[in-house]
PDB file of C-alpha atoms in Angstrom:
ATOM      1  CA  UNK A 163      33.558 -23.794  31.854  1.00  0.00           C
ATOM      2  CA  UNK A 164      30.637 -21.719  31.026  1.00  0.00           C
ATOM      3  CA  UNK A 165      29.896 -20.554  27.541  1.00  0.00           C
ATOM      4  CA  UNK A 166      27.035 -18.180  26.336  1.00  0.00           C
ATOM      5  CA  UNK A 167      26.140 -18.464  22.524  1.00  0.00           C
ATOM      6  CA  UNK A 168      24.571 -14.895  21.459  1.00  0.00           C
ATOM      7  CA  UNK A 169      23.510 -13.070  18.444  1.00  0.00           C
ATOM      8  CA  UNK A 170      24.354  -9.519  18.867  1.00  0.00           C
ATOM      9  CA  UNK A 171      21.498  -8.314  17.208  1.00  0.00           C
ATOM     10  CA  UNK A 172      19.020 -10.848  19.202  1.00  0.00           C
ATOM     11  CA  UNK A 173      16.569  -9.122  21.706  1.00  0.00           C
ATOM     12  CA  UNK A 174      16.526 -12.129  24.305  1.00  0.00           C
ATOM     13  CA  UNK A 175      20.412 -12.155  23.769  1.00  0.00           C
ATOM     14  CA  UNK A 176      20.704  -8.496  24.333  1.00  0.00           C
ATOM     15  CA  UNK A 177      18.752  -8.403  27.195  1.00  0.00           C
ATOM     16  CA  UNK A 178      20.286 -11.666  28.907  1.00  0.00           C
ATOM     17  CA  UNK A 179      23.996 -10.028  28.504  1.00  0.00           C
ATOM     18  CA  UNK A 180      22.666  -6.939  30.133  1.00  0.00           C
ATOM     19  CA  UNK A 181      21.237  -8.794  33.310  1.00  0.00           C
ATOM     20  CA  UNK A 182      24.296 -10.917  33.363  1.00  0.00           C
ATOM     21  CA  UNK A 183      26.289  -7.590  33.510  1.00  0.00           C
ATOM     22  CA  UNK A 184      24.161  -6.372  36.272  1.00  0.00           C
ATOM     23  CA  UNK A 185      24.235  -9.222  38.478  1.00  0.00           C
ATOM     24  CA  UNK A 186      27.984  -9.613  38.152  1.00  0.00           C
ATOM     25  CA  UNK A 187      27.926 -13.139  36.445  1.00  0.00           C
ATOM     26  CA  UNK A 188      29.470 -12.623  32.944  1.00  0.00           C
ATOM     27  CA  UNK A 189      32.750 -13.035  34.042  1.00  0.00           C
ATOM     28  CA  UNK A 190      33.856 -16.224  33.940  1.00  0.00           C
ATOM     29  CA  UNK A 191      31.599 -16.784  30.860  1.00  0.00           C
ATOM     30  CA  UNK A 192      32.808 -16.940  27.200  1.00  0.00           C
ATOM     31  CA  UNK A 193      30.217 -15.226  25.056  1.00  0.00           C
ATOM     32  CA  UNK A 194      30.223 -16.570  21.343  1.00  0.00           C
ATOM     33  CA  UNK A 195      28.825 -14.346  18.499  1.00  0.00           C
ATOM     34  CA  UNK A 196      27.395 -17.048  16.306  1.00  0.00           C
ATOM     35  CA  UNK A 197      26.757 -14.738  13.469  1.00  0.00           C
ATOM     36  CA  UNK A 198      30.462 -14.770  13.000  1.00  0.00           C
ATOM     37  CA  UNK A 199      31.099 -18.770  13.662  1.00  0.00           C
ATOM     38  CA  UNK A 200      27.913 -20.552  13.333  1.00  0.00           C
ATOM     39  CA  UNK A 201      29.294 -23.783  13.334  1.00  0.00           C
ATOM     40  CA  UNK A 202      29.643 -23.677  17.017  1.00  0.00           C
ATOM     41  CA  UNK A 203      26.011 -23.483  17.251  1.00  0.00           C
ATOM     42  CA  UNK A 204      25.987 -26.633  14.983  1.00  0.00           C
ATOM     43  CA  UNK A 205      28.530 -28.542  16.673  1.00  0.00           C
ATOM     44  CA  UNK A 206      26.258 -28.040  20.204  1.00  0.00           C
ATOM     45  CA  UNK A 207      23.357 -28.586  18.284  1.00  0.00           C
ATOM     46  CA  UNK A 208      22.335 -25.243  19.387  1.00  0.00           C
ATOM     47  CA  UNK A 209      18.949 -24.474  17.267  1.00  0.00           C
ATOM     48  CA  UNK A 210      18.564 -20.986  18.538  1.00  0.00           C
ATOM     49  CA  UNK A 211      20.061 -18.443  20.963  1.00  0.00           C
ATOM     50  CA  UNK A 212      20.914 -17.577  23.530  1.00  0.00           C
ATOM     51  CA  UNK A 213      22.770 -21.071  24.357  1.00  0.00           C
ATOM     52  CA  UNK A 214      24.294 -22.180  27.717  1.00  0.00           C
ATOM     53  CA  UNK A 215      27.004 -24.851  27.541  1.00  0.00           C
ATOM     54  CA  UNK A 216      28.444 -26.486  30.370  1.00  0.00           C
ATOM     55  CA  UNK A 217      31.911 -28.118  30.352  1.00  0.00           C
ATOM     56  CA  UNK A 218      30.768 -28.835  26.175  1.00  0.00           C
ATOM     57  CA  UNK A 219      26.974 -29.559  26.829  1.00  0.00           C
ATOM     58  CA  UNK A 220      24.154 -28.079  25.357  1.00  0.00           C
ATOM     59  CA  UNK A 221      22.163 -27.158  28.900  1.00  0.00           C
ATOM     60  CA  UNK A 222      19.540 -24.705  28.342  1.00  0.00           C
ATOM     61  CA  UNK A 223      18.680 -23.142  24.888  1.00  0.00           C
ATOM     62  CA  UNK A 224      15.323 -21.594  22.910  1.00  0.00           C
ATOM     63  CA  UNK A 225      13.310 -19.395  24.483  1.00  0.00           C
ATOM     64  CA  UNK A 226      14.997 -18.505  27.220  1.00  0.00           C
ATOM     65  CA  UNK A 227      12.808 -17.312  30.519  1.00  0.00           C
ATOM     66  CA  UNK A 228      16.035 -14.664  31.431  1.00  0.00           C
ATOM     67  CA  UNK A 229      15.175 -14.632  35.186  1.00  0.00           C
ATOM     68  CA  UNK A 230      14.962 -17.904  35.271  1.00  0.00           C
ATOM     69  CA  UNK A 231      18.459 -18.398  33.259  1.00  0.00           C
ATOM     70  CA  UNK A 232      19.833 -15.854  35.929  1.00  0.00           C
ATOM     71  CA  UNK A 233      18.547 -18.133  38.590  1.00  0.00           C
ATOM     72  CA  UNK A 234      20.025 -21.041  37.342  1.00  0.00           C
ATOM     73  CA  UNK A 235      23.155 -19.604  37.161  1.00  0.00           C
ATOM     74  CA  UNK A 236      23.713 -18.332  40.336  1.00  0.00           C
ATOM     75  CA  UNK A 237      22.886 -21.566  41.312  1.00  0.00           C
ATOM     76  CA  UNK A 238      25.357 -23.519  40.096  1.00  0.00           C
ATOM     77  CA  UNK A 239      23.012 -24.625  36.565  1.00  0.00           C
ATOM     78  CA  UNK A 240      21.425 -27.409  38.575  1.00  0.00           C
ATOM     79  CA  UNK A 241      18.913 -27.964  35.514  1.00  0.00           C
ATOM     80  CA  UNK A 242      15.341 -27.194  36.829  1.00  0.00           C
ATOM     81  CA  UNK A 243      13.635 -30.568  36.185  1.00  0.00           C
ATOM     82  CA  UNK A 244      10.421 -30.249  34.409  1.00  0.00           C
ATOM     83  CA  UNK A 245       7.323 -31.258  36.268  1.00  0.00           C
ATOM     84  CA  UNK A 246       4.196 -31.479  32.963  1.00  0.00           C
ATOM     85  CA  UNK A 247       1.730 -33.033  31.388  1.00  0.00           C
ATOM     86  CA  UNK A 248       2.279 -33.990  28.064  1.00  0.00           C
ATOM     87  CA  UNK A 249       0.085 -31.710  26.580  1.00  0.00           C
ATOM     88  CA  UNK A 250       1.921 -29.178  27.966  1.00  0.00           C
ATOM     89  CA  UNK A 251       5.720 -30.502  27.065  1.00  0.00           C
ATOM     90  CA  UNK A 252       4.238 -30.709  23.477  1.00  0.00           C
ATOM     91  CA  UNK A 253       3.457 -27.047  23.858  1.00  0.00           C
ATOM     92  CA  UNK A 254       7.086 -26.664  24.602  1.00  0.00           C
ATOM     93  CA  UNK A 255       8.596 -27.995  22.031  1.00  0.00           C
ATOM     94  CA  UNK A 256       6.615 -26.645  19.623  1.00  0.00           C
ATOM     95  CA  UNK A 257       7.626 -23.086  20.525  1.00  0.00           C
ATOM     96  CA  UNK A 258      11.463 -24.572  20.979  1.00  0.00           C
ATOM     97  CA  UNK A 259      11.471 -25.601  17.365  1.00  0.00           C
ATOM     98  CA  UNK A 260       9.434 -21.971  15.832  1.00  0.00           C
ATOM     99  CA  UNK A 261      11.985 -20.249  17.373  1.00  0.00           C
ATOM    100  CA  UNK A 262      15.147 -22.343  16.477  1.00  0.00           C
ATOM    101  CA  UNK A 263      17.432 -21.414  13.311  1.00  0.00           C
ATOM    102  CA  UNK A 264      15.410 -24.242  11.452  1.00  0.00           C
ATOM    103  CA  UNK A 265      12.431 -21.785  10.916  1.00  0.00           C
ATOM    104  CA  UNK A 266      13.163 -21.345   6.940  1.00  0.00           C
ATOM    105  CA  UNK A 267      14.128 -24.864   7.022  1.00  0.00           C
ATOM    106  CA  UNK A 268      10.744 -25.801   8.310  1.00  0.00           C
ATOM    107  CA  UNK A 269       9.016 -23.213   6.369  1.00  0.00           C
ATOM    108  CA  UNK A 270      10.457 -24.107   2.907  1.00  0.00           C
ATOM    109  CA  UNK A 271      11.532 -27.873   2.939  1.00  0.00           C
ATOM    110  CA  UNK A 272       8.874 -28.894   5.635  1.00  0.00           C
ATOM    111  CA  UNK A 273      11.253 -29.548   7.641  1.00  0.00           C
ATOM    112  CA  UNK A 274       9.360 -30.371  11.450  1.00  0.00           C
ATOM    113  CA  UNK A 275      10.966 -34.385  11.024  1.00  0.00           C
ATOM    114  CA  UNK A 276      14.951 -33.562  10.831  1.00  0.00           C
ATOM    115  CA  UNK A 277      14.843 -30.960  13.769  1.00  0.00           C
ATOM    116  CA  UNK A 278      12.614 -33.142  15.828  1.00  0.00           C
ATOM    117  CA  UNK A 279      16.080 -35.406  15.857  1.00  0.00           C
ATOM    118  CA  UNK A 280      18.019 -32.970  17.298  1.00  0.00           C
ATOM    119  CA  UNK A 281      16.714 -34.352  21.524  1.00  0.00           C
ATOM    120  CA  UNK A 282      19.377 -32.612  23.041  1.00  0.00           C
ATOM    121  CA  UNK A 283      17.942 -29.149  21.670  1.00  0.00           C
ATOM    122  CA  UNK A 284      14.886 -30.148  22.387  1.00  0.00           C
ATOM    123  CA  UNK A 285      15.841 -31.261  26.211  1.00  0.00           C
ATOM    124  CA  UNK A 286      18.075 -27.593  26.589  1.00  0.00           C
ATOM    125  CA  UNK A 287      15.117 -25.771  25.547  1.00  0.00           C
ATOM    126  CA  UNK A 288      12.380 -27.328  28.144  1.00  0.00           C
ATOM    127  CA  UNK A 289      14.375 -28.183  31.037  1.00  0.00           C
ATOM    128  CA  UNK A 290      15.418 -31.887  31.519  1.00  0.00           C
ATOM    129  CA  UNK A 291      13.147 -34.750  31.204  1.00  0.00           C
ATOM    130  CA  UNK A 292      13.168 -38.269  31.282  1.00  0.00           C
ATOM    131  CA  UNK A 293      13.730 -39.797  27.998  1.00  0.00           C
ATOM    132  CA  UNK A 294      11.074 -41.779  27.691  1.00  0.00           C
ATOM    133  CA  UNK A 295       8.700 -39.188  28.167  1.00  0.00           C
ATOM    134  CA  UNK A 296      10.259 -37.360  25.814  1.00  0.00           C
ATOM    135  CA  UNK A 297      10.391 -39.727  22.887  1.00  0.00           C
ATOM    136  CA  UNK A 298       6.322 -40.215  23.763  1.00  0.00           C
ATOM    137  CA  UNK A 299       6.280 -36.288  23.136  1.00  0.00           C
ATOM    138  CA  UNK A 300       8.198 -36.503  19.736  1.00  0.00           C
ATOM    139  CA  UNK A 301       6.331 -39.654  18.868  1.00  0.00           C
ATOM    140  CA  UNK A 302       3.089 -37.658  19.206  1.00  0.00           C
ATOM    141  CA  UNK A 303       4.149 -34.791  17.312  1.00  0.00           C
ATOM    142  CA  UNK A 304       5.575 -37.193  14.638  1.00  0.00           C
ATOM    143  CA  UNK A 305       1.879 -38.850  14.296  1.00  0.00           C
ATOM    144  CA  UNK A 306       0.202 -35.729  14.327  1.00  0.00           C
ATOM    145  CA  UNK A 307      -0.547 -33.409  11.379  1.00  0.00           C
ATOM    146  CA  UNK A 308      -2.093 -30.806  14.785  1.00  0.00           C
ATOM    147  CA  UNK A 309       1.311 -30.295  15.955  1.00  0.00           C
ATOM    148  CA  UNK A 310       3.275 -29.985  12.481  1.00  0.00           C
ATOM    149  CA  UNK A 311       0.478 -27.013  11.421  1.00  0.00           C
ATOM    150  CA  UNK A 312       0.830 -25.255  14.944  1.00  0.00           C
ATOM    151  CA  UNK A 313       4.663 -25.272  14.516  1.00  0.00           C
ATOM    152  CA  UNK A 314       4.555 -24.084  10.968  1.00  0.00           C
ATOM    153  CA  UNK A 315       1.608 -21.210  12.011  1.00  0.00           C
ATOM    154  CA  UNK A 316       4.617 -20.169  14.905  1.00  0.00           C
ATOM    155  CA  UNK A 317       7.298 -20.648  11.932  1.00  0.00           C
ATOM    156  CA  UNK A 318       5.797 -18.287   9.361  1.00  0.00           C
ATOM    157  CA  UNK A 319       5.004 -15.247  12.325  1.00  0.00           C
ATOM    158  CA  UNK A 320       8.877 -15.844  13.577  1.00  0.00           C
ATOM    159  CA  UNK A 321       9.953 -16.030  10.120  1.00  0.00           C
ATOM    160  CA  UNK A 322       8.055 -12.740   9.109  1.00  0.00           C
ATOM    161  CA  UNK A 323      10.033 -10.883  12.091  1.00  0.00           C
ATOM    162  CA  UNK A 324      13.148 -12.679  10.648  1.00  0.00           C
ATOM    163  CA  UNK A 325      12.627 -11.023   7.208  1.00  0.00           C
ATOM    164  CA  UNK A 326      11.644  -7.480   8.128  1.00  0.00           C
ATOM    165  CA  UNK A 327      14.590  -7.065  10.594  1.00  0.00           C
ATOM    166  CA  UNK A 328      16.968  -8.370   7.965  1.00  0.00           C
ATOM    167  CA  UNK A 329      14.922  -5.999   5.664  1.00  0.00           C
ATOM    168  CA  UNK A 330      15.296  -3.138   8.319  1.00  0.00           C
ATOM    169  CA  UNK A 331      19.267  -3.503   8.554  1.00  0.00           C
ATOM    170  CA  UNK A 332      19.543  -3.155   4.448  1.00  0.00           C
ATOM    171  CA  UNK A 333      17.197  -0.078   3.893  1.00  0.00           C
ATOM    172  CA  UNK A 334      17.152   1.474   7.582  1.00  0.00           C
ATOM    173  CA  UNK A 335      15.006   4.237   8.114  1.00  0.00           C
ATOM    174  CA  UNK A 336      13.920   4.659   4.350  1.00  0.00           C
ATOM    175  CA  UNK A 337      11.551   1.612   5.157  1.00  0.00           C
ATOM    176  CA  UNK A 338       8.762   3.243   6.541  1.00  0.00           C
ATOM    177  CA  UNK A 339       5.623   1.472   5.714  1.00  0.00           C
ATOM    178  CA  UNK A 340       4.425  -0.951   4.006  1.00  0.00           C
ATOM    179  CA  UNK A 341       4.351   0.792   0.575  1.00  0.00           C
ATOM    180  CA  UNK A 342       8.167   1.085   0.954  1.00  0.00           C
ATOM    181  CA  UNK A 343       8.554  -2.831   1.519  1.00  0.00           C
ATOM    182  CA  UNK A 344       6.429  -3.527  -1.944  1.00  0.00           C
ATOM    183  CA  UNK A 345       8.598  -0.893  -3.775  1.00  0.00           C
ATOM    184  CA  UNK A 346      11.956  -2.794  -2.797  1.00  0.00           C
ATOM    185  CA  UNK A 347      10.456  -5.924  -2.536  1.00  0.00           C
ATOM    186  CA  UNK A 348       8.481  -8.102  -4.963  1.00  0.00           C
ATOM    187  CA  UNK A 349       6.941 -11.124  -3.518  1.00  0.00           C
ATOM    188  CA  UNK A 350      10.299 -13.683  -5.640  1.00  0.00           C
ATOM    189  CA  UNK A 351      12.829 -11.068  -3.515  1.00  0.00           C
ATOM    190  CA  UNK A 352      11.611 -12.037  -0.163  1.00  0.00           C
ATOM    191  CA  UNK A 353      11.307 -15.853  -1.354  1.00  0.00           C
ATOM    192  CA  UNK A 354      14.738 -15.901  -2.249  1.00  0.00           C
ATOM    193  CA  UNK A 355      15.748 -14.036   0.842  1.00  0.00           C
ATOM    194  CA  UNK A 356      13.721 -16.995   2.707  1.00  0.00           C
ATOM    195  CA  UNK A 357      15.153 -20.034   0.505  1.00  0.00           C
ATOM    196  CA  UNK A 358      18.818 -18.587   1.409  1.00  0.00           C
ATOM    197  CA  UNK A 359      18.313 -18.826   5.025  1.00  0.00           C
ATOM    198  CA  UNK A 360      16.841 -22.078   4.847  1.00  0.00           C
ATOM    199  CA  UNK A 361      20.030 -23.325   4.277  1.00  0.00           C
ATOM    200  CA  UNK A 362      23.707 -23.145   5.482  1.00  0.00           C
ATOM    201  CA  UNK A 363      26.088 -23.249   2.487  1.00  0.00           C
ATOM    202  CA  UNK A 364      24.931 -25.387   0.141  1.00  0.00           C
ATOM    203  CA  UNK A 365      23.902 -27.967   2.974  1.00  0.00           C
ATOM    204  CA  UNK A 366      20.426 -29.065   2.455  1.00  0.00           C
ATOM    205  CA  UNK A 367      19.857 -26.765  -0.632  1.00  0.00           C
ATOM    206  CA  UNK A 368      17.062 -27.763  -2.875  1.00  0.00           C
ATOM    207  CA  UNK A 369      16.871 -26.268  -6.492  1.00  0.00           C
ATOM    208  CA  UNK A 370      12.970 -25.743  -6.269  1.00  0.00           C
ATOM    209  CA  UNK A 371      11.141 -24.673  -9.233  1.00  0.00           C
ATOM    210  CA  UNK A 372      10.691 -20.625  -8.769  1.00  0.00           C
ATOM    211  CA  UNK A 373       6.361 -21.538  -8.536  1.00  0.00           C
ATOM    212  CA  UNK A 374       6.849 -24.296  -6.216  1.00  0.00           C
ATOM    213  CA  UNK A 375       9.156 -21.881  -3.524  1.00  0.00           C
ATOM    214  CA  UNK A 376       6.541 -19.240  -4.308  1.00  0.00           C
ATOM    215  CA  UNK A 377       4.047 -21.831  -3.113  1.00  0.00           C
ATOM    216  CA  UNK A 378       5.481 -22.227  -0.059  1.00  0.00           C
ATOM    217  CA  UNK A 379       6.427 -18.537   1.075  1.00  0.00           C
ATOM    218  CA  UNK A 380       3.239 -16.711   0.178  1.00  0.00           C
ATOM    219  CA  UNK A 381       1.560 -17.797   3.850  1.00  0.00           C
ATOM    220  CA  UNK A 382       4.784 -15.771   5.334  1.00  0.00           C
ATOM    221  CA  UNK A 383       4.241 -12.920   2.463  1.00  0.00           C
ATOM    222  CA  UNK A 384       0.848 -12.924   3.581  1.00  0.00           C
ATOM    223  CA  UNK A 385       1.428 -12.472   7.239  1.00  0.00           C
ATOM    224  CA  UNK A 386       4.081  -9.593   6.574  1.00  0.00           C
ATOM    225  CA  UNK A 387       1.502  -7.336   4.761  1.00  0.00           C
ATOM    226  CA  UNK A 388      -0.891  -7.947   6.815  1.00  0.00           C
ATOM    227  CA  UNK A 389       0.875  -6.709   9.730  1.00  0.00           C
ATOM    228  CA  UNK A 390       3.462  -5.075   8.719  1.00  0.00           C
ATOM    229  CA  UNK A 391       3.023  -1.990  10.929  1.00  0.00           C
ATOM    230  CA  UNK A 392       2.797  -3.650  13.949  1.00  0.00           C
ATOM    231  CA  UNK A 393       5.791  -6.244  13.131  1.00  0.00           C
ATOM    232  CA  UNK A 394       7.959  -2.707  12.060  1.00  0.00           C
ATOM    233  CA  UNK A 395       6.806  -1.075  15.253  1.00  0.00           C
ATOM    234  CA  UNK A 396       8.570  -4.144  17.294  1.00  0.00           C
ATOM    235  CA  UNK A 397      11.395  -4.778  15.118  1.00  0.00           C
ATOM    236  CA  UNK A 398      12.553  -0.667  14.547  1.00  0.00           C
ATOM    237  CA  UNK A 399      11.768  -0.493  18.656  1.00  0.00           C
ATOM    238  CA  UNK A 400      14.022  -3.387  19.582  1.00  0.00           C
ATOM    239  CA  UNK A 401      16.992  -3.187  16.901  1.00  0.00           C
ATOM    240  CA  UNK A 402      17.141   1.074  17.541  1.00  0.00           C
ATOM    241  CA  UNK A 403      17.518  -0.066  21.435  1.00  0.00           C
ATOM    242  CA  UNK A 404      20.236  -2.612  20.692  1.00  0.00           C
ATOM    243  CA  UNK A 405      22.518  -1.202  18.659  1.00  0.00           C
ATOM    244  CA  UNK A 406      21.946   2.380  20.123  1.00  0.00           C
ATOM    245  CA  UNK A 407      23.392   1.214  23.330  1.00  0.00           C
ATOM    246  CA  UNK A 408      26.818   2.336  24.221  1.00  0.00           C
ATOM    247  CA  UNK A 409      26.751  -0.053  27.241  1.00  0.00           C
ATOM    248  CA  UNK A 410      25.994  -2.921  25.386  1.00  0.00           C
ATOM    249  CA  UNK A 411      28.633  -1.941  23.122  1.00  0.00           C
ATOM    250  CA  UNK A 412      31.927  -1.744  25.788  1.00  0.00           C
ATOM    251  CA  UNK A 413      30.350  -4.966  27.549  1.00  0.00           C
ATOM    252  CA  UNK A 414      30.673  -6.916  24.188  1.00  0.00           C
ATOM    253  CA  UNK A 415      33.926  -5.409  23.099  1.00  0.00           C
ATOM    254  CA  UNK A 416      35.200  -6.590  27.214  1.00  0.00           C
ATOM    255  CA  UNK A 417      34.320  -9.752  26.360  1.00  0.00           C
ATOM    256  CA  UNK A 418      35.892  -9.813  22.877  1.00  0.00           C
ATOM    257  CA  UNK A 419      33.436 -10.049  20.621  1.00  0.00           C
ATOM    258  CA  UNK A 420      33.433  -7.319  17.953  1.00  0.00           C
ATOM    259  CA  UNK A 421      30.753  -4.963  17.105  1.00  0.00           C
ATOM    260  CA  UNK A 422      32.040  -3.769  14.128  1.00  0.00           C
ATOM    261  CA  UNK A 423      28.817  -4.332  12.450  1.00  0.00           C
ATOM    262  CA  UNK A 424      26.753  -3.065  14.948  1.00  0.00           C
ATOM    263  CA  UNK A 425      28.466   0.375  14.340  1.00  0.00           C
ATOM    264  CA  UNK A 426      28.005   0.517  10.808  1.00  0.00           C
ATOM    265  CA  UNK A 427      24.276  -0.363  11.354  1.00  0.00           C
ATOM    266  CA  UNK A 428      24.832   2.716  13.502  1.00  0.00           C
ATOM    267  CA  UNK A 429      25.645   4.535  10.741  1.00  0.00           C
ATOM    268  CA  UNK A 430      23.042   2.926   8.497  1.00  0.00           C
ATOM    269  CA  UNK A 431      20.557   3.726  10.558  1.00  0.00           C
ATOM    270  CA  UNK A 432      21.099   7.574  11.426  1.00  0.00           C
ATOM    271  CA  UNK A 433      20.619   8.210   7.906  1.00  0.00           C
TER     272      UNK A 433
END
């Protein structure tokens, strides 16, 4: 049993369903919209999507090469093993974590120890490797401060995406630069829009004084003005593709999962 965890509104997501469409493979698949039930991306220990799991295994998560997913599928998910130094398995995981769920997390609560915990993330997202080799790669990471700062530098670009496309599905096309964003937005609105996705519930949630949270945001405030045309440019490019796409549409709704919200966005973003 096969089963695909997605985000609708996720460009490696969308364009994984699509191939899978085109190469004949999603059926047979469940897809899972985790925006609607995100504790089955908890209970896999799934720290981003898309997620593959096998007969209730986490096999191959984070940032998913697609042809290589399509590969793997067609052949049966025989797990490519991964032949690397450990320089380069470091490099890895670092991008596996900046572009899990934890981001926020990470972000606001410095939170590179608790997701380094989660192996079987880590393993999904760089191909299988022996386990001591990979507890010399999280050991090294642990013990040094290198690592932590390159994941947070990934963290607070991924995170300033996060914010602008959440940003882009509230105001739609009356965000248009970065003038707009500062007349919505005060620097304490987008902090607060960070410390809620840091956490899920009330799990993990920290009552930080409001200078301290400040503190800790301003380095992603800082990279969202000072690129905020070229982060729109992606973001507006990617979202208007996805949820313009009648095809994508009918092959969620065939496989269940309803796009409900990806029609009002629709309707949000017309206007």
């Amino acid at each position: 049993m096969i089963t695909l965890l997605i985000h609708p509104t996720c460009y490696t997501s969308y364009n994984l369903v699509k191939k899978l469409y085109e190469h004949k493979l999603l059926e047979g698949i469940e897809l899972v919209d985790i925006a609607f039930d995100p504790s089955v991306a908890l209970r896999y220990r799934a720290l981003s999507v898309p997620a593959i799991i096998v007969n209730n295994n986490l096999v191959y998560a984070g940032p998913i090469d697609i042809d290589k997913t399509i590969r793997l599928l067609q052949e049966g998910l025989n797990v490519i093993r991964i032949e690397a130094s450990i320089d380069e398995i470091v490099d890895m995981v670092v991008k596996t974590i900046a572009d899990s769920f934890a981001l926020s997390s990470i972000a606001v609560y410095n939170g590179v120890e608790s997701v380094l915990k989660f192996k079987e993330t880590i393993k999904a997202g760089i191909g299988l490797i022996d386990e001591e080799k990979l507890d010399k790669v999280v050991s090294l990471i642990r013990s040094n401060e290198k690592y932590k700062e390159k994941i947070l530098s990934k963290a607070y670009k991924n995170i300033a995406y996060n914010t602008i496309r959440i940003i882009y599905w509230t105001y739609g096309k009356r965000l248009r630069n970065l003038r707009d964003l500062l007349e919505f937005l005060s620097l304490d609105h987008i902090a607060l829009l960070i410390e809620t996705s840091a956490i899920y519930g009330r799990i993990g949630l920290i009552h930080y004084r409001r200078k301290e949270l400040i503190e800790k945001v301003k380095p992603v405030y800082s990279y969202i003005t000072e690129n905020f045309n070229s982060i729109y440019e992606r973001i507006t490019a990617e979202q208007d593709k996805i949820i313009f796409d009648d095809d994508y549409l009918k092959i969620l709704k065939a496989k269940g999962i309803s796009t409900d919200y990806l029609e009002k966005l629709r309707l949000l973003l017309r206007t």
